CSV table of C-alpha atoms in Angstrom, one decimal:
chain,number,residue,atom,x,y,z
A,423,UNK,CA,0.0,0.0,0.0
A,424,UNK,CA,1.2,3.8,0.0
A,425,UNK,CA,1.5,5.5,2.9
A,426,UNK,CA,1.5,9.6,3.1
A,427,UNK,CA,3.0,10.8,6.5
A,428,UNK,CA,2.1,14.1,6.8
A,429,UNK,CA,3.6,16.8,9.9
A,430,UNK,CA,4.5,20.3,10.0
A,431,UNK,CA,8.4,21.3,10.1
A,432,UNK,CA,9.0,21.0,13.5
A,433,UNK,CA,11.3,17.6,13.8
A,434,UNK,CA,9.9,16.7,17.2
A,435,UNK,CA,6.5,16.2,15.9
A,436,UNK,CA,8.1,14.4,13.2
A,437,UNK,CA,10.3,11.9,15.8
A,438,UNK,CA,7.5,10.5,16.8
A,439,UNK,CA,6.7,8.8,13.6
A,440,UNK,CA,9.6,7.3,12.6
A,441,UNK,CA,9.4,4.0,13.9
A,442,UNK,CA,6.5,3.2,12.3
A,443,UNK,CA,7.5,4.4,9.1
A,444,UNK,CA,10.5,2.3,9.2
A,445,UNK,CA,8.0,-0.2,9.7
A,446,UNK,CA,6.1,0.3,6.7
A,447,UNK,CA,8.8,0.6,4.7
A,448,UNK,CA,10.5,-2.7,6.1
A,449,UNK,CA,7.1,-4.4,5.5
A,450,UNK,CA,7.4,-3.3,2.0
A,451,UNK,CA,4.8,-0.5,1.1
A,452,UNK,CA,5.5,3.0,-0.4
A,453,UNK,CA,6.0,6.0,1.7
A,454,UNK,CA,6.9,9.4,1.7
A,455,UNK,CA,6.5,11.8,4.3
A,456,UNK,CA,5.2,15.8,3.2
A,457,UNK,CA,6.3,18.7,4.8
A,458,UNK,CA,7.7,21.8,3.7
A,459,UNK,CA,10.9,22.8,3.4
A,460,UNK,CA,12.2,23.6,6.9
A,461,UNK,CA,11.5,20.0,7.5
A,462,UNK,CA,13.1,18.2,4.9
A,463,UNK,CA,17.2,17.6,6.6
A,464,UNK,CA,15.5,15.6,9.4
A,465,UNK,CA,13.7,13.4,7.2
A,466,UNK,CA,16.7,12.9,5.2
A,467,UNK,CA,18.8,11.7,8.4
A,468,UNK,CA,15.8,9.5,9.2
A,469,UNK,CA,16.5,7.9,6.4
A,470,UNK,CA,12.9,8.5,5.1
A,471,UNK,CA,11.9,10.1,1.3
A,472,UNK,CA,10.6,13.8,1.6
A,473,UNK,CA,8.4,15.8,-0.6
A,474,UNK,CA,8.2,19.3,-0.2
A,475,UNK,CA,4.2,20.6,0.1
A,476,UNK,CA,3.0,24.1,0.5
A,477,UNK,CA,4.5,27.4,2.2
A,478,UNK,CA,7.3,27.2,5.2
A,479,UNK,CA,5.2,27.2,8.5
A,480,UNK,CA,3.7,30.5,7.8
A,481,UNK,CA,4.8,32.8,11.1
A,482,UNK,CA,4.6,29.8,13.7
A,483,UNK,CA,7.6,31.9,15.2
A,484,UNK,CA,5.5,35.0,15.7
A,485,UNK,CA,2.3,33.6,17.0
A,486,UNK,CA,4.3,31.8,19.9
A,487,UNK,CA,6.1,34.5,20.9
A,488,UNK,CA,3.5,36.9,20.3
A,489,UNK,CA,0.1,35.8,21.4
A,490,UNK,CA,0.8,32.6,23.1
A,491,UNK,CA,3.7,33.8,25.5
A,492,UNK,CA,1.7,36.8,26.0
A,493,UNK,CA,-1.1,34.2,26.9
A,494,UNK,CA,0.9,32.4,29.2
A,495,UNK,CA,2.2,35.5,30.8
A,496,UNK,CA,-1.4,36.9,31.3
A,497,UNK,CA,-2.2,33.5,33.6
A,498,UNK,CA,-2.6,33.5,37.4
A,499,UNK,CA,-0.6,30.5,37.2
A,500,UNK,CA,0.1,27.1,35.4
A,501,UNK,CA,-1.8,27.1,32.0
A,502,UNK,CA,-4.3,24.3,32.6
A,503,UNK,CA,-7.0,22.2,29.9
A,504,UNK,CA,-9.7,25.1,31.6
A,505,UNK,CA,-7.8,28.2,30.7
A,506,UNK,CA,-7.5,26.4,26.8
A,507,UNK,CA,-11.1,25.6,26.9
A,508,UNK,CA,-12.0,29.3,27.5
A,509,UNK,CA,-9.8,30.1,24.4
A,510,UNK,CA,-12.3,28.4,22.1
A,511,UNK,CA,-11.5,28.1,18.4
A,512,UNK,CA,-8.5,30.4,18.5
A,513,UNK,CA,-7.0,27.3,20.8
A,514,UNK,CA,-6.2,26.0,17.7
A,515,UNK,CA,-5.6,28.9,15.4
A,516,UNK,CA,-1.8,28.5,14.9
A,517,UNK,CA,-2.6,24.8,13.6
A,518,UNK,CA,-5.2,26.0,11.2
A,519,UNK,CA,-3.0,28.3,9.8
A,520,UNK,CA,0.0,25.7,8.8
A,521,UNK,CA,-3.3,23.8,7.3
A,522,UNK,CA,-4.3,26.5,5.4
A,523,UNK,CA,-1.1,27.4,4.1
A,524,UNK,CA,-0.7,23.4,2.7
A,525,UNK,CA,-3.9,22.6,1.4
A,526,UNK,CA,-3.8,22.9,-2.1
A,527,UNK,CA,-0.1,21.3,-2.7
A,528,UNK,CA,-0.7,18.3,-0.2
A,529,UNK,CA,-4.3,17.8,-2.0
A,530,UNK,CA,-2.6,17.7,-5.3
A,531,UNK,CA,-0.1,15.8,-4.8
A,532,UNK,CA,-2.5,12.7,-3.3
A,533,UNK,CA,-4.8,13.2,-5.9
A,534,UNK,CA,-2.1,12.2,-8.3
A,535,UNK,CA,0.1,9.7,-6.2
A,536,UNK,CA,-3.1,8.4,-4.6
A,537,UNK,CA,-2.5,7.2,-1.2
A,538,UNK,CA,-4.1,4.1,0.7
A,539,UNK,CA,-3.7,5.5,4.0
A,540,UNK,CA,-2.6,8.6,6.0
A,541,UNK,CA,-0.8,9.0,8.7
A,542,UNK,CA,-0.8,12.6,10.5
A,543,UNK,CA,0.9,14.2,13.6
A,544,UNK,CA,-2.5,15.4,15.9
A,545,UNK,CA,-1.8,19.0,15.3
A,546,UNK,CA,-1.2,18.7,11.0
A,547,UNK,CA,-4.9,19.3,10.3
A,548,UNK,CA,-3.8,19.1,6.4
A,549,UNK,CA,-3.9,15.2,7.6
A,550,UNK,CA,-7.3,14.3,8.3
A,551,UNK,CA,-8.4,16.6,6.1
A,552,UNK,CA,-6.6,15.4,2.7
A,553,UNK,CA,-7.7,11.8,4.1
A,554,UNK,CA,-11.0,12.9,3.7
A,555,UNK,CA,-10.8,14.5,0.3
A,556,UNK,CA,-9.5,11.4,-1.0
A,557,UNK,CA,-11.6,9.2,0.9
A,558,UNK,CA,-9.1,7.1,2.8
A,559,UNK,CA,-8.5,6.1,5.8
A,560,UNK,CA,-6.8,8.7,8.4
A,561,UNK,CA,-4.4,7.5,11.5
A,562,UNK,CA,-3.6,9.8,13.8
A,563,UNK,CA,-0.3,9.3,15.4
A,564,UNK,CA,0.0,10.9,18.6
A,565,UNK,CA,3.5,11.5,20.6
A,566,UNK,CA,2.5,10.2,23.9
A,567,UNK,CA,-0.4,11.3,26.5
A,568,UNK,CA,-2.9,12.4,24.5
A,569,UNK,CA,-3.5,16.0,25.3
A,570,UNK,CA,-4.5,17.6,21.7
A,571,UNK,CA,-7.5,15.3,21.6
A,572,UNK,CA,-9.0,17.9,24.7
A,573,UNK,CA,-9.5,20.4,21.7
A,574,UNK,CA,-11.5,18.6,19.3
A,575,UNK,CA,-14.5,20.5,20.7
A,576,UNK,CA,-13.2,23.5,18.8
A,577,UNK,CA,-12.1,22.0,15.4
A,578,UNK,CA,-15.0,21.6,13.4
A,579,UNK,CA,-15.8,25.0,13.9
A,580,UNK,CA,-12.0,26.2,13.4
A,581,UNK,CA,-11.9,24.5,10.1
A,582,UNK,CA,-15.4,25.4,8.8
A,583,UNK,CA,-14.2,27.5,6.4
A,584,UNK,CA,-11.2,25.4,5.3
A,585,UNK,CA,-13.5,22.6,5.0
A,586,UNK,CA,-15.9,23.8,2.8
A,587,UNK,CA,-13.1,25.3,0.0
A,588,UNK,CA,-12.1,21.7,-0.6
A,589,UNK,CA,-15.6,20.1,-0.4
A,590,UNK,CA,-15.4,18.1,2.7
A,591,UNK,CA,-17.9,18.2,5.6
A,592,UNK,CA,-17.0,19.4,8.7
A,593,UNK,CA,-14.8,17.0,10.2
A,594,UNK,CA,-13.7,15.2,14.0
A,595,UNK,CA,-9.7,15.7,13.3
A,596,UNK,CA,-9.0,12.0,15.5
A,597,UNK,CA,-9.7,10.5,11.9
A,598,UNK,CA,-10.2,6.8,11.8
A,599,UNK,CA,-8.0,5.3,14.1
A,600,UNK,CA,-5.4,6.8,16.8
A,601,UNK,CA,-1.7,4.7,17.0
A,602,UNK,CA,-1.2,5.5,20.3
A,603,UNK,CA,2.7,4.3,22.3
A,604,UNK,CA,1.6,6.2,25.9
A,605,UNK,CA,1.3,3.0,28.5
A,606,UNK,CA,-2.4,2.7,29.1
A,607,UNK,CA,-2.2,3.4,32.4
A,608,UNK,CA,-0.6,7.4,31.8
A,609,UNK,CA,-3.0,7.7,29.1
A,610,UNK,CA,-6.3,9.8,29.5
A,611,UNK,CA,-9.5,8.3,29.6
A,612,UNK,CA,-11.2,9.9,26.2
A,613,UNK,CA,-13.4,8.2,24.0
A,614,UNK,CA,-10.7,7.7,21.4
A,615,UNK,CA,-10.4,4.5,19.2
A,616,UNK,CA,-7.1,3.6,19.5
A,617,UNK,CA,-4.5,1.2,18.2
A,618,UNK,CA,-1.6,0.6,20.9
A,619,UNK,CA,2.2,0.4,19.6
A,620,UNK,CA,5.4,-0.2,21.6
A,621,UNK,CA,7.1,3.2,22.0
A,622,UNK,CA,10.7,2.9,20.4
A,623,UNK,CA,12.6,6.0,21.1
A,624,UNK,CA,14.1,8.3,17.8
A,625,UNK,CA,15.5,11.8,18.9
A,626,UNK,CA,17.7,12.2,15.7
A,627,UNK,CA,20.7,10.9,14.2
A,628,UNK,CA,23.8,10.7,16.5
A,629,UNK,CA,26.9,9.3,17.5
A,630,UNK,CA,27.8,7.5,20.4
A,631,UNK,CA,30.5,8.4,22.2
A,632,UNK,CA,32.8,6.1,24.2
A,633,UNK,CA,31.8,8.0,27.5
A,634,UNK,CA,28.3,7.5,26.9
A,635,UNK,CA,28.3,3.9,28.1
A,636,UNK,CA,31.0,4.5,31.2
A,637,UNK,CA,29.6,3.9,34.4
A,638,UNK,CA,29.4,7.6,36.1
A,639,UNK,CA,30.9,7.7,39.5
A,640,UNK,CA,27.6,9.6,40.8
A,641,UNK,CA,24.1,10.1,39.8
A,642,UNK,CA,24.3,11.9,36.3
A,643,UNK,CA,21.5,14.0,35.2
A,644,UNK,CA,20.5,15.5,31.9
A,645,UNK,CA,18.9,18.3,31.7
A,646,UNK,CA,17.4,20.2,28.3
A,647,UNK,CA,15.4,22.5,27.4
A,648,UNK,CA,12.3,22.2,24.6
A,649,UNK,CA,12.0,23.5,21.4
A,650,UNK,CA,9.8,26.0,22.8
A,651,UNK,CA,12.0,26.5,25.4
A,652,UNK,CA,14.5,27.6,22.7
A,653,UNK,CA,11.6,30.5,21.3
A,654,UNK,CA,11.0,31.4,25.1
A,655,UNK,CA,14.4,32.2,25.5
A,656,UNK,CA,15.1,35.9,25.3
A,657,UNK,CA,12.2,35.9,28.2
A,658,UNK,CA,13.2,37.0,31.7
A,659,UNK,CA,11.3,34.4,32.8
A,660,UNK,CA,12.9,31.7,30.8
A,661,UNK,CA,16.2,33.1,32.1
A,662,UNK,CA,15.6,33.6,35.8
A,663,UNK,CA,14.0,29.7,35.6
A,664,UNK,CA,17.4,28.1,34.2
A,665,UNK,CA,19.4,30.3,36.3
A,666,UNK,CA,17.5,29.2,39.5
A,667,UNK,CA,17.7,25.5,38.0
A,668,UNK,CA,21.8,25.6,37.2
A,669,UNK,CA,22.0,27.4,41.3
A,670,UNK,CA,20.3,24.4,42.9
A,671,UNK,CA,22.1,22.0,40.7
A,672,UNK,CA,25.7,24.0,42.3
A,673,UNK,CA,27.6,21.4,45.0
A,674,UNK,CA,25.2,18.6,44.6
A,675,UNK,CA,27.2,15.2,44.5
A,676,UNK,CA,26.2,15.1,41.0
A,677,UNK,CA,27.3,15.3,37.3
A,678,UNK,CA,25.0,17.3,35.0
A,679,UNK,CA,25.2,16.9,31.3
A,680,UNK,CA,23.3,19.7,29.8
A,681,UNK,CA,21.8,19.9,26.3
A,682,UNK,CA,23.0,22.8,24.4
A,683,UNK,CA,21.8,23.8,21.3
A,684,UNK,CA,22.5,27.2,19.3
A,685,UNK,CA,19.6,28.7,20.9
A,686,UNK,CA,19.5,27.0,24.4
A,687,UNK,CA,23.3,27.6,25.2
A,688,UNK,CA,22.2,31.4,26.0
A,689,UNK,CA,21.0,29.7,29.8
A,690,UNK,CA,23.6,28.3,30.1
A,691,UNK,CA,26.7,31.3,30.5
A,692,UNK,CA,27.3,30.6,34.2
A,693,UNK,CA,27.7,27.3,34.8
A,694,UNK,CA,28.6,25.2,38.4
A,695,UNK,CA,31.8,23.0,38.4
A,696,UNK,CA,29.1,19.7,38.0
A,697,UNK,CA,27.5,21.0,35.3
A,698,UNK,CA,28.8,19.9,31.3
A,699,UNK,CA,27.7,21.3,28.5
A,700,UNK,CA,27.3,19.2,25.8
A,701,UNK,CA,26.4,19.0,21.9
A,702,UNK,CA,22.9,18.6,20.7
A,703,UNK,CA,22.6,14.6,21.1
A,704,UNK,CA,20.1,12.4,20.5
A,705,UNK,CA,18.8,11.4,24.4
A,706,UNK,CA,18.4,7.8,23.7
A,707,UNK,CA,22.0,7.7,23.4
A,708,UNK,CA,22.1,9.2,26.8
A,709,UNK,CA,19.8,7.7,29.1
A,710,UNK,CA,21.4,4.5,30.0
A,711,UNK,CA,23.6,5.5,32.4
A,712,UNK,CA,21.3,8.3,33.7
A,713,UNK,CA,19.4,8.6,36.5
A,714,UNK,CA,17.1,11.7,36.1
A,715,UNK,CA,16.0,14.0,33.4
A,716,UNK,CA,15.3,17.7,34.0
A,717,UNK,CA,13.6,18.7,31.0
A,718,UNK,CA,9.8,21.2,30.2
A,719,UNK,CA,7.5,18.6,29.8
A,720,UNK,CA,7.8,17.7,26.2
A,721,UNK,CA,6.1,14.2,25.2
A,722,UNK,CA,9.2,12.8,23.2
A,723,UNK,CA,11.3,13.7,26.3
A,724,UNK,CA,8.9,12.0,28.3
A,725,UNK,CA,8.0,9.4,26.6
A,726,UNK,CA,11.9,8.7,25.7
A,727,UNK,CA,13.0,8.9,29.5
A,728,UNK,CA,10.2,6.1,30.0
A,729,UNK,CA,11.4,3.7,27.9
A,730,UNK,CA,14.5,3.7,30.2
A,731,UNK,CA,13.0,3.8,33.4
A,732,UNK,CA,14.4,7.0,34.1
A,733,UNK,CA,12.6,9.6,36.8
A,734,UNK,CA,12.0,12.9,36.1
A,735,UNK,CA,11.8,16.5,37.0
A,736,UNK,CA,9.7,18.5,34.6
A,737,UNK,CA,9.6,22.6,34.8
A,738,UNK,CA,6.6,23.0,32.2
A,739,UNK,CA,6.2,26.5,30.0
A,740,UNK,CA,3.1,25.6,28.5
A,741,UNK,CA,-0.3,23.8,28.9
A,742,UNK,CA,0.4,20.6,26.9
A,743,UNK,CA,3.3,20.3,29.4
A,744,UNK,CA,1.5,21.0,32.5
A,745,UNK,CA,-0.7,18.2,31.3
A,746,UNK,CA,2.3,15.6,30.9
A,747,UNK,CA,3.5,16.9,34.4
A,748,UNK,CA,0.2,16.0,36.3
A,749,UNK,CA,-0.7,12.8,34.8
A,750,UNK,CA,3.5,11.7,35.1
A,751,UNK,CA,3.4,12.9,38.7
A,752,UNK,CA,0.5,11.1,39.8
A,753,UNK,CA,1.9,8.1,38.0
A,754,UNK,CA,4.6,7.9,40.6
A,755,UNK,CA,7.4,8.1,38.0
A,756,UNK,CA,8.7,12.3,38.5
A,757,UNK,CA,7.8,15.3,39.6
A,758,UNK,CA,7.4,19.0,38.6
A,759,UNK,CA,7.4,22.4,39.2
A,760,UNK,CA,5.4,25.5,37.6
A,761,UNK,CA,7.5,28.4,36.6
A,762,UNK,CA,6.4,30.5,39.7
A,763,UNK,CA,7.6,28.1,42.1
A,764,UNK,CA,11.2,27.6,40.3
A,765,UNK,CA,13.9,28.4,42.9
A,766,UNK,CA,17.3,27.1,43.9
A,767,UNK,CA,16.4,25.5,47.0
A,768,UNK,CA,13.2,23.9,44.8
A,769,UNK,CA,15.2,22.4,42.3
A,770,UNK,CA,17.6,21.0,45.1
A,771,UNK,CA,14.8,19.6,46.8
A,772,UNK,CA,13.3,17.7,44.0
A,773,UNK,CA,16.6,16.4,42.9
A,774,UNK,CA,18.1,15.3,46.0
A,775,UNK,CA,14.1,13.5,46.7
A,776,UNK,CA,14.0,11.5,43.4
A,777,UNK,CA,17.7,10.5,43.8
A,778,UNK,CA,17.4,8.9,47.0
A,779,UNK,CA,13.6,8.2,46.9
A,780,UNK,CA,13.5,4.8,45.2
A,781,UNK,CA,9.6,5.1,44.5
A,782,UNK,CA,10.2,6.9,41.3
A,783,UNK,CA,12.2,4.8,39.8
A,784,UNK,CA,10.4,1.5,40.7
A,785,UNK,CA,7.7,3.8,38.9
A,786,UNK,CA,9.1,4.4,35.8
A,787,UNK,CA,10.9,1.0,35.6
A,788,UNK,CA,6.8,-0.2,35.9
A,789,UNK,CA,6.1,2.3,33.4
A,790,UNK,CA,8.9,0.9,31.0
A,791,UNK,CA,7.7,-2.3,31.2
A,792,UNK,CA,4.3,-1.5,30.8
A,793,UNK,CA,5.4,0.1,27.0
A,794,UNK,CA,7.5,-3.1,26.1
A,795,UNK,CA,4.2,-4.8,26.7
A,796,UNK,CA,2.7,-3.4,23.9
A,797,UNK,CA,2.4,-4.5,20.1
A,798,UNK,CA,5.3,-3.4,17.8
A,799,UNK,CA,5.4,-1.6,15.3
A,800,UNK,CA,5.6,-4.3,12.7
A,801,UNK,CA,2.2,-6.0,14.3
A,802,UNK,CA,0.6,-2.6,13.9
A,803,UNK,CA,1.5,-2.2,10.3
A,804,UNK,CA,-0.5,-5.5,10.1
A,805,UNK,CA,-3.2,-4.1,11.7
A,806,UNK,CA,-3.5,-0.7,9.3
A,807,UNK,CA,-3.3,-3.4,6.3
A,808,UNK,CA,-6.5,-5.1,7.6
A,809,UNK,CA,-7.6,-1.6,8.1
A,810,UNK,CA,-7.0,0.0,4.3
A,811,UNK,CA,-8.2,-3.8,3.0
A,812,UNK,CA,-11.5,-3.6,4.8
A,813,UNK,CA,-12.2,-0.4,3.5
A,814,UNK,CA,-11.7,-1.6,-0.3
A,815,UNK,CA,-8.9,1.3,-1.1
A,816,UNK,CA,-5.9,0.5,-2.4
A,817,UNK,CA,-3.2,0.7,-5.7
A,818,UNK,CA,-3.3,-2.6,-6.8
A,819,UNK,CA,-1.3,-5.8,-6.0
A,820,UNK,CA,1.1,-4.1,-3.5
A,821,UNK,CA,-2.2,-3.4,-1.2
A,822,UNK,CA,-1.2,-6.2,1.1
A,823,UNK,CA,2.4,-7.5,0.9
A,824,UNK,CA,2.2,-10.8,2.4
């Protein structure tokens, strides 16, 4: 069968779907992933074939510094699923936009290559919407606990208009079926049909260095910052909160690897005598000999620290990670703290508790097992075969490829 992946050019939404696209491709069906062009390097170093659709994400960088950081600012405190709700359509506004501004290109190009299934990132509305247009099955592949689906309330409305230029009806963006890694037991309780997959963690190509795999000599932590961590940056807030982080991380007994990038190395100017800055890598290469992540809340960052049973400390900046933060802090497996409560003697705390607390990382170590439990990627591309066959679509012979 043919498969169109479809994401905006942000490579952690595109991470995610990697596995499974190996997947497909290993189990011998056509794929190429659209994007525009902003996106294209990282799926050439996944290995994956690109094609370039519609404008470059048309001002994502203004709206997030504008409007949403001005949003968050404008908050009481931790951005939670309520204050979202109260947004209404213009929740999802941003994500309409990069829909809007890929339409036409992503529409003709199925039209012409003609697809058997789609598989979308949960905020690429171009997905579920070119699915439907073609009349094909739609999976939504989601990056871990499932917080976009809380804004489905507002989509049909947000994509009225967009909807009726290409002669669809207005539309639930979970599409057919969701592929969904998060452990059942972190995952929300929505009324969301959903195909479970075995999380396998992809954060970008790499190289593994010898160090990598020596045993440290005392608890080593990594701590990062999110991609948009990286746009929140020139904020005094964002720089007061890794400040405080880096001053409570001073004279622990530990060694700190932190995560560097060309935008994030701005926190990191004053740095204790435990603390090493290191090149962007990839943090599956990492997390073996780790035993805490400090990171925003990110799902690939959580769900990646999972996988290796690792605790963590999340400092969330926005409401999807405030969401991760809860559920994982219920769950046992880390802990967090909002923005307003960052301080020195905070971070200190939470460190020096999930270091010597062994509850956390029984938790995740559960958590990690939990994931293993579930299918793998290759038994879920047998399940969207049985999916695209019993919906009579396909290109021929190569439909199903055993």
């Amino acid at each position: 069968m043919r498969v169109l992946v479809v994401t905006w050019a942000w490579p952690s939404h595109l991470q995610p779907m990697v596995p499974l696209s190996w997947a497909l491709r290993a189990a011998g069906h056509e794929l190429i992933v659209a994007s525009t062009e902003g996106l294209v390097p990282a799926i050439r170093d996944a290995g994956l074939p690109a094609v370039v659709l519609g404008q470059e994400r048309p001002d994502v960088t203004r709206r997030m510094t504008g409007f949403y950081f001005d949003w968050l600012a404008s908050l009481p405190g931790p951005a939670r699923v309520e204050d979202v709700r109260k947004l209404g359509p213009h929740a999802v506004a941003m994500y309409v936009a990069m829909a809007e501004a890929t339409i036409d290109d992503t529409l003709r190009f199925a039209r012409t290559w003609r697809p058997d299934l789609v598989v979308y990132d949960p905020t690429t509305f171009v997905g579920p919407l070119t699915a439907a247009a073609v009349n094909v099955p739609a999976a939504r592949h989601i990056w871990g606990m499932d917080y976009t689906s809380v804004t489905r309330q507002f989509e049909p409305e947000a994509l009225g208009k967009l909807c009726s230029r290409i002669g669809v009806d207005p539309m639930d963006t979970l599409g057919t079926v969701t592929l969904d890694p998060c452990p059942p037991s972190l995952q929300t309780e929505l009324d969301v049909a959903r195909l479970p997959m075995r999380f396998v963690p992809y954060n970008g190509p790499g190289v593994l260095q010898p160090w990598h795999l020596e045993t440290p000599t005392r608890p080593r932590i990594v701590l990062l910052a999110s991609s948009i961590a990286e746009l929140y940056r020139e904020t005094d807030s964002a720089k007061g909160l890794f400040a405080a982080v880096l001053r409570g991380l001073a004279g622990l007994n530990v060694e700190v690897l932190a995560i560097a990038g060309s935008r994030t190395d701005a926190f990191l100017k004053s740095l204790p005598a435990n603390v090493r800055v290191i090149d962007p890598t990839p943090l599956h290469l990492l997390l073996p000999t780790c035993d805490l992540v400090i990171h925003q809340g990110g799902g690939g960052t959580v769900m990646t620290s999972l996988a290796y049973g690792v605790p963590q400390l999340l400092l969330p900046m926005s409401v999807d990670h405030v969401w991760n933060a809860g559920r994982l802090t219920r769950s046992g497996a880390g802990d967090w703290l909002s923005a307003e409560s960052v301080t020195a003697e905070a971070v200190r705390d939470h460190v020096e508790r999930l270091l010597e607390d062994r509850g956390p990382r029984e938790q995740a170590l559960r958590l990690r097992e939990e994931m293993a439990a579930q299918p793998s990627a290759a038994q879920v591309v047998d399940s969207l075969e049985r999916l695209v066959a019993e919906r009579g679509v396909g290109n021929g012979p190569a439909l199903l490829h055993r």
